[in-house]
Short mmCIF file of C-alpha atoms and ligand atoms in Angstrom, two decimals:
data_model
loop_
_atom_site.label_atom_id
_atom_site.label_comp_id
_atom_site.label_asym_id
_atom_site.label_seq_id
_atom_site.Cartn_x
_atom_site.Cartn_y
_atom_site.Cartn_z
CA MET A 481 90.20 13.79 34.14
CA LYS A 482 86.75 15.30 34.65
CA TYR A 483 83.59 14.38 32.76
CA ILE A 484 80.94 16.75 31.49
CA SER A 485 77.56 16.23 29.85
CA THR A 486 76.86 16.78 26.15
CA ARG A 487 73.85 18.85 27.25
CA GLY A 488 75.80 21.08 29.61
CA ASN A 489 73.52 20.94 32.65
CA SER A 490 75.39 18.52 34.88
CA ASN A 491 78.30 19.29 37.20
CA PRO A 492 81.68 17.94 36.12
CA ILE A 493 82.33 14.60 37.82
CA ASN A 494 85.20 12.14 37.95
CA SER A 495 85.59 8.94 35.95
CA THR A 496 84.26 6.54 38.60
CA GLN A 497 81.13 8.63 38.95
CA ALA A 498 80.64 8.76 35.18
CA ILE A 499 80.90 4.98 35.01
CA LEU A 500 78.52 4.48 37.92
CA THR A 501 75.92 6.87 36.58
CA GLY A 502 75.95 5.85 32.91
CA LEU A 503 73.62 8.54 31.62
CA ALA A 504 74.10 12.17 32.76
CA PRO A 505 71.32 13.56 35.00
CA ASP A 506 70.36 16.13 32.33
CA GLY A 507 69.69 13.34 29.84
CA GLY A 508 72.98 13.87 27.99
CA LEU A 509 75.99 11.60 27.64
CA PHE A 510 79.21 11.98 29.60
CA LEU A 511 82.35 13.11 27.81
CA PRO A 512 85.89 13.71 29.06
CA GLU A 513 86.63 17.43 29.32
CA SER A 514 89.42 17.02 26.80
CA ILE A 515 90.79 14.26 24.59
CA PRO A 516 94.48 13.52 25.24
CA VAL A 517 96.72 13.41 22.18
CA LEU A 518 99.63 10.97 22.14
CA THR A 519 103.05 12.23 21.10
CA PRO A 520 104.68 10.39 18.16
CA GLU A 521 107.02 8.76 20.70
CA GLU A 522 104.15 7.58 22.86
CA LEU A 523 102.45 6.24 19.78
CA THR A 524 105.41 4.25 18.51
CA GLY A 525 106.02 3.10 22.08
CA LEU A 526 102.76 1.18 21.82
CA LEU A 527 104.27 -1.00 19.10
CA GLU A 528 106.27 -2.83 21.76
CA ASN A 529 103.23 -3.62 23.88
CA GLY A 530 100.69 -6.42 23.99
CA TYR A 531 96.97 -5.90 24.37
CA GLN A 532 96.85 -5.39 28.11
CA LEU A 533 99.72 -2.89 28.24
CA THR A 534 98.25 -0.93 25.35
CA ALA A 535 94.94 -0.85 27.20
CA GLU A 536 96.72 0.31 30.35
CA THR A 537 98.25 3.26 28.48
CA ILE A 538 95.04 4.30 26.70
CA LEU A 539 92.71 3.84 29.66
CA GLY A 540 95.22 5.47 31.99
CA PHE A 541 94.62 8.82 30.25
CA TYR A 542 90.90 8.69 30.96
CA LEU A 543 90.28 6.63 34.06
CA THR A 544 92.45 8.67 36.36
CA ASP A 545 90.65 7.59 39.54
CA TYR A 546 92.04 4.09 39.21
CA SER A 547 95.71 3.57 40.08
CA PRO A 548 97.95 2.05 37.37
CA GLY A 549 98.38 -1.07 39.52
CA GLU A 550 94.64 -1.42 39.86
CA LEU A 551 94.06 -1.00 36.13
CA GLU A 552 96.76 -3.55 35.40
CA LYS A 553 95.08 -6.11 37.62
CA MET A 554 91.63 -5.53 36.18
CA LEU A 555 92.94 -5.73 32.61
CA ALA A 556 94.74 -9.00 33.32
CA GLN A 557 91.51 -10.52 34.59
CA ALA A 558 89.30 -9.11 31.83
CA TYR A 559 91.53 -10.01 28.88
CA GLY A 560 93.03 -13.23 30.16
CA GLU A 561 91.65 -16.74 29.84
CA LYS A 562 88.16 -15.66 28.83
CA PHE A 563 89.56 -14.88 25.38
CA ASP A 564 90.57 -17.77 23.17
CA THR A 565 93.78 -16.09 21.96
CA PRO A 566 96.45 -14.08 23.82
CA GLU A 567 96.33 -11.50 21.01
CA VAL A 568 92.75 -10.77 22.17
CA THR A 569 91.84 -9.03 18.88
CA PRO A 570 93.89 -10.67 16.09
CA LEU A 571 94.28 -8.85 12.79
CA THR A 572 93.82 -11.13 9.78
CA LEU A 573 95.17 -9.87 6.48
CA VAL A 574 93.38 -11.20 3.43
CA ARG A 575 95.18 -8.92 0.97
CA ASP A 576 98.09 -6.51 1.15
CA ASN A 577 95.84 -3.55 1.85
CA LEU A 578 92.87 -5.23 3.53
CA ALA A 579 92.59 -6.75 6.99
CA PHE A 580 89.83 -7.89 9.34
CA LEU A 581 90.15 -6.95 12.99
CA GLU A 582 88.60 -9.95 14.76
CA LEU A 583 86.73 -8.63 17.76
CA TRP A 584 84.90 -11.84 18.62
CA HIS A 585 87.35 -14.03 20.49
CA GLY A 586 85.66 -13.41 23.86
CA PRO A 587 83.13 -15.60 25.68
CA THR A 588 80.00 -14.42 23.80
CA CYS A 589 81.54 -14.22 20.31
CA ALA A 590 80.88 -10.53 19.56
CA PHE A 591 82.88 -7.33 20.09
CA LYS A 592 80.80 -6.33 23.11
CA ASP A 593 82.97 -8.65 25.24
CA LEU A 594 85.96 -6.30 24.87
CA ALA A 595 84.14 -3.70 26.93
CA LEU A 596 81.86 -5.77 29.10
CA GLN A 597 84.46 -8.18 30.40
CA LEU A 598 86.21 -5.12 31.83
CA LEU A 599 83.18 -3.06 32.85
CA SER A 600 82.23 -5.29 35.77
CA TYR A 601 85.64 -4.64 37.36
CA LEU A 602 85.52 -0.91 36.62
CA LEU A 603 82.03 -0.61 38.01
CA THR A 604 82.42 -2.58 41.23
CA SER A 605 85.66 -0.75 41.99
CA ALA A 606 83.92 2.57 41.23
CA ALA A 607 81.17 1.64 43.69
CA ARG A 608 83.75 0.94 46.41
CA LYS A 609 85.63 4.16 45.72
CA ASN A 610 82.45 6.18 46.07
CA GLY A 611 81.56 4.50 49.34
CA LEU A 612 78.45 2.91 47.87
CA GLU A 613 77.17 0.08 49.96
CA LYS A 614 74.41 -0.05 47.43
CA GLU A 615 73.48 -2.64 44.94
CA VAL A 616 74.23 -1.54 41.39
CA VAL A 617 71.52 -2.57 38.97
CA LEU A 618 72.57 -2.74 35.34
CA LEU A 619 69.68 -2.03 33.05
CA VAL A 620 70.34 -3.12 29.49
CA ALA A 621 68.43 -2.83 26.24
CA THR A 622 69.97 -5.10 23.66
CA SER A 623 69.70 -5.81 19.96
CA GLY A 624 71.21 -9.18 20.86
CA ASP A 625 74.90 -8.98 21.64
CA THR A 626 75.21 -6.43 24.44
CA GLY A 627 72.74 -8.34 26.57
CA LYS A 628 74.63 -11.59 26.53
CA ALA A 629 77.99 -9.88 26.96
CA ALA A 630 76.67 -7.92 29.97
CA LEU A 631 75.20 -11.08 31.49
CA GLU A 632 78.51 -12.93 31.12
CA GLY A 633 80.51 -9.96 32.37
CA PHE A 634 78.41 -9.48 35.50
CA LYS A 635 77.08 -12.93 36.38
CA ASN A 636 77.48 -13.64 40.11
CA VAL A 637 79.44 -10.40 40.63
CA PRO A 638 78.60 -9.46 44.25
CA GLY A 639 76.66 -6.23 44.71
CA THR A 640 75.25 -6.23 41.17
CA LYS A 641 72.12 -7.29 39.32
CA VAL A 642 71.75 -7.36 35.53
CA ILE A 643 68.36 -6.89 33.91
CA VAL A 644 68.34 -7.35 30.14
CA PHE A 645 65.50 -6.46 27.78
CA TYR A 646 65.70 -7.84 24.24
CA PRO A 647 63.23 -7.53 21.32
CA GLU A 648 61.46 -10.88 21.40
CA ASP A 649 61.53 -11.44 17.65
CA GLY A 650 64.43 -9.16 16.80
CA VAL A 651 67.39 -11.36 17.69
CA SER A 652 68.82 -14.52 16.12
CA GLU A 653 67.91 -17.93 17.49
CA ILE A 654 71.40 -18.36 18.85
CA GLN A 655 71.45 -14.93 20.45
CA LYS A 656 68.13 -15.67 22.14
CA LYS A 657 69.29 -19.08 23.31
CA GLN A 658 72.49 -17.57 24.69
CA MET A 659 70.46 -15.15 26.79
CA VAL A 660 67.55 -17.27 28.00
CA THR A 661 69.90 -20.02 29.18
CA GLN A 662 71.98 -17.56 31.21
CA GLU A 663 73.11 -18.82 34.58
CA GLY A 664 73.91 -16.66 37.60
CA GLU A 665 71.93 -15.69 40.70
CA ASN A 666 71.82 -12.02 39.72
CA THR A 667 70.72 -12.24 36.07
CA PHE A 668 67.28 -11.41 34.63
CA VAL A 669 66.41 -11.72 30.95
CA ILE A 670 63.13 -10.41 29.57
CA GLY A 671 61.73 -10.40 26.03
CA VAL A 672 59.92 -7.26 24.84
CA ARG A 673 57.09 -7.36 22.31
CA GLY A 674 58.59 -4.66 20.10
CA ASN A 675 61.81 -3.72 18.34
CA PHE A 676 65.17 -2.63 19.77
CA ASP A 677 64.32 1.07 19.67
CA GLN A 678 61.25 0.43 21.81
CA ALA A 679 63.32 -1.55 24.30
CA GLN A 680 65.98 1.17 24.34
CA THR A 681 63.38 3.93 24.79
CA GLY A 682 61.86 1.93 27.65
CA VAL A 683 65.20 1.69 29.41
CA LYS A 684 65.98 5.38 28.87
CA THR A 685 62.57 6.28 30.30
CA ILE A 686 63.30 4.24 33.42
CA PHE A 687 66.68 5.99 33.79
CA ALA A 688 65.01 9.39 33.46
CA ASN A 689 62.33 8.62 36.08
CA ARG A 690 63.41 10.77 39.08
CA HIS A 691 60.66 9.33 41.25
CA LEU A 692 61.86 5.79 40.70
CA GLN A 693 65.44 6.87 41.33
CA ASN A 694 64.50 8.27 44.73
CA GLU A 695 62.78 5.03 45.60
CA MET A 696 65.87 3.15 44.48
CA GLU A 697 68.04 5.31 46.67
CA GLN A 698 65.86 4.65 49.67
CA ALA A 699 66.12 0.94 48.99
CA GLY A 700 69.92 1.23 48.84
CA LYS A 701 70.17 0.60 45.10
CA SER A 702 71.26 2.54 42.03
CA PHE A 703 70.93 2.06 38.28
CA SER A 704 73.77 1.95 35.83
CA SER A 705 74.06 1.19 32.14
CA ALA A 706 76.04 -1.37 30.22
CA ASN A 707 75.02 0.17 26.90
CA SER A 708 77.53 2.21 24.97
CA ILE A 709 76.06 5.39 26.42
CA ASN A 710 78.26 4.48 29.43
CA TRP A 711 81.76 5.93 29.04
CA GLY A 712 83.16 2.84 30.77
CA ARG A 713 81.71 0.78 27.98
CA LEU A 714 82.97 3.00 25.19
CA ILE A 715 86.54 3.74 26.17
CA PRO A 716 87.83 0.12 26.24
CA GLN A 717 86.81 -0.05 22.59
CA VAL A 718 89.31 2.64 21.63
CA VAL A 719 92.15 0.28 22.53
CA TYR A 720 91.69 -2.21 19.71
CA TYR A 721 91.99 0.44 17.01
CA PHE A 722 95.48 1.19 18.30
CA ARG A 723 96.10 -2.56 18.16
CA ALA A 724 94.90 -2.66 14.54
CA TRP A 725 97.41 0.05 13.66
CA SER A 726 100.31 -1.73 15.33
CA GLY A 727 99.19 -4.99 13.70
CA LEU A 728 99.40 -3.40 10.24
CA ILE A 729 102.84 -2.01 11.00
CA LYS A 730 104.16 -5.25 12.41
CA GLN A 731 102.93 -7.17 9.40
CA GLY A 732 104.78 -4.69 7.18
CA LYS A 733 101.70 -3.20 5.55
CA LEU A 734 101.96 0.31 6.98
CA LYS A 735 104.69 2.72 8.05
CA PRO A 736 104.15 4.57 11.33
CA GLN A 737 103.47 7.93 9.60
CA GLU A 738 101.15 6.51 6.94
CA SER A 739 97.41 6.62 7.40
CA PHE A 740 94.84 3.85 7.09
CA ASN A 741 91.05 3.60 6.86
CA ILE A 742 88.71 1.95 9.34
CA VAL A 743 85.37 0.42 8.31
CA VAL A 744 82.83 -0.18 11.06
CA PRO A 745 79.49 -1.96 10.68
CA THR A 746 77.40 0.44 12.73
CA GLY A 747 74.23 0.46 14.79
CA ASN A 748 74.22 2.56 17.92
CA PHE A 749 77.34 4.47 16.73
CA GLY A 750 79.40 3.24 19.68
CA ASN A 751 82.09 1.22 17.97
CA ILE A 752 82.74 3.77 15.22
CA LEU A 753 82.80 6.55 17.80
CA ALA A 754 85.57 4.67 19.60
CA ALA A 755 87.46 4.65 16.28
CA TYR A 756 86.82 8.40 15.97
CA TYR A 757 88.32 8.97 19.43
CA SER A 758 91.37 6.90 18.49
CA LYS A 759 91.87 9.30 15.60
CA LYS A 760 91.46 12.33 17.84
CA MET A 761 94.10 10.81 20.10
CA GLY A 762 96.60 10.90 17.27
CA LEU A 763 96.18 7.57 15.50
CA PRO A 764 96.81 8.20 11.77
CA VAL A 765 93.33 7.32 10.55
CA ASN A 766 92.25 8.66 7.16
CA LYS A 767 88.52 7.92 6.75
CA LEU A 768 86.07 6.37 9.16
CA ILE A 769 83.73 4.39 6.96
CA CYS A 770 80.29 3.91 8.45
CA ALA A 771 78.54 0.81 7.11
CA SER A 772 74.80 0.26 7.55
CA ASN A 773 72.22 -2.32 6.50
CA SER A 774 68.75 -1.40 5.17
CA ASN A 775 68.21 0.62 8.34
CA ASN A 776 70.26 3.33 6.68
CA VAL A 777 69.51 6.35 8.85
CA LEU A 778 73.24 6.98 9.38
CA THR A 779 74.06 6.79 5.67
CA GLU A 780 71.55 9.52 4.98
CA PHE A 781 72.83 11.56 7.93
CA ILE A 782 76.45 11.42 6.88
CA ARG A 783 75.63 12.13 3.25
CA THR A 784 73.04 14.89 3.72
CA GLY A 785 73.23 16.10 7.32
CA VAL A 786 69.60 15.13 7.90
CA TYR A 787 68.85 12.72 10.73
CA ASP A 788 65.36 11.36 10.17
CA ARG A 789 64.12 8.55 12.34
CA LYS A 790 60.64 8.62 10.75
CA ARG A 791 61.20 5.69 8.45
CA SER A 792 60.38 2.02 8.12
CA PHE A 793 62.18 -0.37 10.40
CA TYR A 794 63.62 -3.46 8.74
CA GLN A 795 64.55 -6.77 10.30
CA THR A 796 67.74 -7.93 8.65
CA ILE A 797 70.26 -10.75 8.83
CA SER A 798 72.56 -8.28 10.63
CA PRO A 799 70.16 -7.67 13.55
CA SER A 800 72.64 -5.96 15.87
CA MET A 801 72.53 -3.02 13.47
CA ASP A 802 68.73 -2.83 13.21
CA ILE A 803 68.56 0.55 14.91
CA LEU A 804 66.96 3.87 13.99
CA VAL A 805 68.10 6.02 16.91
CA SER A 806 71.87 5.82 17.28
CA SER A 807 72.44 7.09 20.82
CA ASN A 808 76.15 7.75 20.61
CA LEU A 809 75.81 10.18 17.75
CA GLU A 810 75.11 12.76 20.44
CA ARG A 811 78.78 12.66 21.44
CA LEU A 812 79.83 13.38 17.86
CA LEU A 813 77.29 16.22 17.67
CA TYR A 814 79.03 17.80 20.63
CA ASP A 815 82.18 18.07 18.51
CA LEU A 816 80.36 19.04 15.29
CA THR A 817 78.64 21.95 17.04
CA GLY A 818 81.98 23.19 18.34
CA HIS A 819 81.29 21.97 21.90
CA ASN A 820 77.94 23.71 22.13
CA PRO A 821 75.65 21.93 24.61
CA ARG A 822 72.74 24.22 23.74
CA ALA A 823 72.90 23.24 20.08
CA VAL A 824 73.18 19.54 21.02
CA SER A 825 70.16 19.81 23.31
CA ASP A 826 68.18 21.50 20.54
CA TYR A 827 69.00 18.75 18.05
CA MET A 828 68.07 16.05 20.57
CA GLU A 829 64.82 17.81 21.43
CA LYS A 830 63.98 18.09 17.72
CA LEU A 831 64.69 14.39 17.31
CA ARG A 832 62.46 13.52 20.24
CA VAL A 833 59.55 15.77 19.27
CA GLU A 834 59.66 15.94 15.48
CA GLY A 835 61.74 12.85 14.73
CA ILE A 836 64.17 14.81 12.57
CA TYR A 837 66.96 17.40 12.66
CA LYS A 838 69.39 18.87 10.16
CA LEU A 839 73.01 19.91 10.52
CA THR A 840 74.22 23.26 9.23
CA ASN A 841 76.29 23.20 6.03
CA GLU A 842 79.47 23.95 7.98
CA GLN A 843 78.81 21.04 10.33
CA LEU A 844 78.12 18.73 7.41
CA ILE A 845 81.43 19.67 5.79
CA VAL A 846 83.32 18.83 8.98
CA LEU A 847 81.41 15.55 9.28
CA ASN A 848 82.35 14.58 5.74
CA GLU A 849 86.01 15.29 6.29
CA GLY A 850 86.11 12.48 8.80
CA PHE A 851 83.38 10.09 7.72
CA TRP A 852 82.17 8.30 4.63
CA ALA A 853 79.01 6.19 4.62
CA ASP A 854 76.95 3.75 2.61
CA PHE A 855 74.50 0.92 3.18
CA VAL A 856 73.84 -2.50 1.68
CA THR A 857 70.81 -4.66 0.97
CA GLU A 858 70.21 -8.16 2.31
CA LYS A 859 71.15 -9.69 -1.01
CA GLU A 860 74.39 -7.77 -1.13
CA THR A 861 75.20 -8.89 2.41
CA THR A 862 74.79 -12.55 1.47
CA GLY A 863 76.79 -11.94 -1.70
CA ALA A 864 79.62 -10.42 0.31
CA ILE A 865 79.85 -13.42 2.65
CA LYS A 866 80.05 -15.73 -0.35
CA GLU A 867 82.59 -13.58 -2.15
CA VAL A 868 84.93 -13.31 0.84
CA PHE A 869 84.75 -17.04 1.42
CA GLU A 870 85.42 -17.91 -2.21
CA GLU A 871 88.08 -15.28 -2.80
CA PHE A 872 89.99 -15.43 0.49
CA ASN A 873 88.82 -18.71 2.04
CA TYR A 874 87.79 -16.65 5.03
CA LEU A 875 84.46 -16.78 6.83
CA ILE A 876 82.75 -13.56 7.97
CA ASP A 877 79.45 -12.89 9.72
CA PRO A 878 76.65 -10.77 8.17
CA HIS A 879 77.56 -7.60 10.12
CA THR A 880 81.15 -7.83 8.97
CA ALA A 881 79.88 -8.56 5.46
CA VAL A 882 77.99 -5.25 5.49
CA GLY A 883 81.33 -3.61 6.28
CA TYR A 884 83.09 -5.45 3.47
CA LYS A 885 80.54 -4.51 0.82
CA VAL A 886 80.52 -0.87 1.87
CA TYR A 887 84.32 -0.89 1.71
CA LYS A 888 84.13 -2.13 -1.87
CA ASP A 889 81.74 0.68 -2.72
CA TYR A 890 84.11 3.14 -1.08
CA LEU A 891 87.01 1.79 -3.12
CA LYS A 892 85.01 2.11 -6.32
CA GLU A 893 83.85 5.65 -5.61
CA THR A 894 87.12 7.06 -4.27
CA GLY A 895 89.89 4.86 -5.66
CA ASP A 896 91.56 5.17 -2.26
CA ARG A 897 93.70 2.04 -2.05
CA ARG A 898 95.48 2.74 1.23
CA PRO A 899 95.46 -0.02 3.86
CA THR A 900 92.04 -0.56 5.38
CA VAL A 901 90.89 -2.40 8.47
CA ILE A 902 87.36 -3.76 8.68
CA ALA A 903 86.03 -4.25 12.20
CA SER A 904 84.85 -7.86 12.30
CA THR A 905 82.19 -7.53 14.96
CA ALA A 906 80.91 -11.09 15.45
CA SER A 907 81.93 -14.68 14.91
CA PRO A 908 80.35 -16.09 11.73
CA PHE A 909 78.92 -18.91 13.85
CA LYS A 910 76.91 -16.53 15.97
CA PHE A 911 74.79 -15.54 12.96
CA ASN A 912 75.16 -18.75 11.06
CA THR A 913 71.80 -18.86 9.24
CA GLY A 914 72.81 -15.99 7.00
CA VAL A 915 76.34 -17.32 6.69
CA ALA A 916 75.28 -20.88 5.90
CA ARG A 917 72.80 -19.68 3.31
CA ALA A 918 75.53 -17.70 1.59
CA VAL A 919 78.20 -20.38 1.72
CA LEU A 920 76.20 -23.62 1.43
CA GLY A 921 73.46 -22.27 -0.83
CA GLU A 922 69.87 -21.21 -0.25
CA GLN A 923 68.27 -24.54 -1.21
CA SER A 924 70.24 -26.81 1.06
CA THR A 925 69.70 -24.62 4.12
CA LEU A 926 65.91 -24.22 3.89
CA ASP A 927 63.97 -25.22 7.03
CA GLN A 928 67.06 -26.09 9.01
CA ASP A 929 67.45 -24.74 12.51
CA GLU A 930 70.48 -22.70 13.53
CA PHE A 931 72.02 -25.49 15.51
CA SER A 932 72.16 -28.02 12.69
CA LEU A 933 73.48 -25.29 10.44
CA LEU A 934 76.17 -24.55 13.01
CA LYS A 935 77.52 -28.08 12.69
CA ARG A 936 77.18 -28.20 8.90
CA LEU A 937 78.94 -24.89 8.49
CA SER A 938 81.80 -26.03 10.67
CA ALA A 939 82.11 -29.34 8.84
CA PHE A 940 82.05 -27.64 5.43
CA THR A 941 84.53 -24.88 6.19
CA GLY A 942 86.77 -26.69 8.63
CA VAL A 943 86.47 -23.76 11.04
CA LYS A 944 85.92 -24.75 14.67
CA ILE A 945 82.74 -23.77 16.53
CA PRO A 946 83.71 -21.31 19.29
CA GLN A 947 83.61 -22.53 22.87
CA GLY A 948 80.85 -20.10 23.83
CA LEU A 949 78.43 -21.66 21.34
CA MET A 950 79.25 -25.32 21.95
CA GLY A 951 76.59 -27.21 23.86
CA LEU A 952 74.23 -24.24 23.77
CA GLU A 953 71.49 -26.28 22.12
CA ASP A 954 71.09 -28.57 25.12
CA LYS A 955 71.16 -25.95 27.84
CA PRO A 956 67.95 -25.51 29.84
CA VAL A 957 65.90 -22.33 29.37
CA LEU A 958 66.01 -20.37 32.63
CA HIS A 959 64.29 -17.13 31.57
CA GLN A 960 60.83 -17.20 30.01
CA ARG A 961 59.33 -13.81 30.67
CA VAL A 962 58.00 -11.62 27.81
CA VAL A 963 56.39 -8.20 28.37
CA ASN A 964 54.94 -5.25 26.44
CA PRO A 965 57.10 -2.10 26.24
CA GLU A 966 54.84 -0.23 28.68
CA GLU A 967 55.29 -3.02 31.23
CA MET A 968 59.07 -2.65 31.44
CA GLU A 969 59.12 -0.34 34.44
CA GLY A 970 56.69 -2.54 36.39
CA THR A 971 58.87 -5.55 35.62
CA VAL A 972 61.96 -3.80 36.95
CA ARG A 973 60.10 -2.80 40.12
CA GLU A 974 58.93 -6.34 40.63
CA ILE A 975 62.42 -7.80 40.23
CA LEU A 976 63.90 -5.26 42.64
CA GLY A 977 61.00 -5.39 45.07
CA ILE A 978 60.31 -1.65 45.04
C1 LIG B 779 76.54 -4.12 18.54
C2 LIG B 779 76.95 -4.66 17.23
C3 LIG B 779 77.13 -3.82 16.11
C4 LIG B 779 76.86 -2.34 16.17
O1 LIG B 779 77.77 -1.66 16.99
P1 LIG B 779 77.45 -0.18 17.51
O2 LIG B 779 78.50 0.12 18.50
O3 LIG B 779 76.09 -0.28 18.15
O4 LIG B 779 77.44 0.72 16.34
C5 LIG B 779 77.61 -4.38 14.93
N1 LIG B 779 77.84 -5.71 14.84
C6 LIG B 779 77.66 -6.54 15.88
C7 LIG B 779 77.91 -7.99 15.70
C8 LIG B 779 77.21 -6.05 17.12
O5 LIG B 779 77.03 -6.89 18.13
#
C-alpha cells in the first residue's frame, strides 16, 4: 500500500515512511492510495476474532511493510496487560438500541491509548526498516489526552524523545498532573501560555521549518508526530468500530446486514474520521454523528458547508474538544472534492489566510449523506451526565455526555431508532469535576479539588478509580517549564541541543 498527500505534491511513499514522517512535506496529510473494502465473508469472519486478531486483519490491509508475524507481536504487546480488560474496548449496552463503546481502559484513561500504545512499536520498527540510526523526536501538541498517552507510549523507548506542549490553563487538573509527573529519561513536558490551537500551530510551524529540519538531519535526528495527523495514529482507531459492530451482533442487538449509527464527541476530527474509514471499508454504518461542545465550528460546517475559524474560543468542561481548527478534516475534504488535491490546497490556503472556506453545494450534499452534527452547551453536558447516571446507573465523562445529548437531539429530529453506539472517549474519573458536579450536586462540590472529588465520586457511585489515576496526587512534579507560543521552537532547539 502506497501513501499520497492530500495536497498532491509529495511522492508516493510506503507505510513505514508515512508513519515516520507524520506530516507530508507539502504540508498535507498522508492517505492510503485506496481504501480496501472487506467482502461480506471477511466481515463476518471478524465476528470470531478478539481485539488483537481484528486489529491484525484491519491493519494488515494498510501497513503492508510490516510482516503479519511482526504485527501480531506488536499488537500483543500494545493491547496486553496495559489495558485493564482483555476485551480492550468493551461495549456496554444501556438500552436495547443504545451502547457505549468504552475506549478508556488503557493506562491514561482516554481513547488516545488505543493508538499510542501501538504507535511506539510501529515507529521504532519503521525507523529500523528505513535504516535510520537517527533519534526520532515526537513533537506533540495536546489538548490534554494525547500528550499523556504519547508520554506513556514512548517513555524510555530507546532512540526516541517525546516533547509535549499543552495549553497551560486549557487542561483539567488531573490531565496536567498526569503530564507534569511523567517519568522517563526521554520525556519533556512544557506548558504554553495560550490555547490548544496556538500550541498546535506552533508545532506545525516547527514541522514546516525546512531550515530546522536540515539542522536536525545533520545532528542525526528527525521529527515525527503523535497527533492524529499521523496515519499510524489514525488507523489503529478504525479497529474498535469493527469491534463495536461485532459487539452489537454478539449481544443480539444487530443482524450482520443491518446498519447502526456511530456518535463521536469530536475535536480534531481524528476519531470520527476513523469511524468514516470503517464505513468506507464496508462496515454497515448508517450515520456518523459529530458531537461538539460550544466550540461548534464542525456543527456549522456539517450543516452549512462553511468552515469559519474566526469565532470565540470557549473553555469547556470537555476540554479535549476545545478546538477551532480540526486538522483531520483535510482528509475528508480530499474525498469530498473527488480526490482533488488542488481543491484541497485551495481550501486550506483560504483557511490559513482568510480563516474561512465554503464547500460547493454538491460537496455539502455528499457530506450530509454521511454525517449529522449538533453541539451542546455546558449546562446540557452536565444535565446529560446526571440523566445517564439516574436513568441507567452508568457514569460517563463530559466528552461522552456531549455525545449522548447530541444523540438525543438526533433521535428527536430524525426519529431514527436503529442501534447506536456512542464512543465513550474518557473515563469519568479523568474529568471528575464536571462529573461530580453533575452527580453529587453543584453546592456540595464547590471549592473542592479534583483529587478529593475523585474519592467522593468513587465512594458515592461504587465505581473503582482506574489504576492510572490512583496515587497521582502524591507524585512529584518533574516538569515545570512554561513558555510563550513564540518560544516553542527555541525550547525544542534547547532540548535537542541544536
Ligand atoms: C481527543 C479527545 C476527543 C476528541 O477526539 P478527536 O479525534 O480529536 O476528534 C474527545 N474526547 C476525549 C476524551 C479526547 O481525549
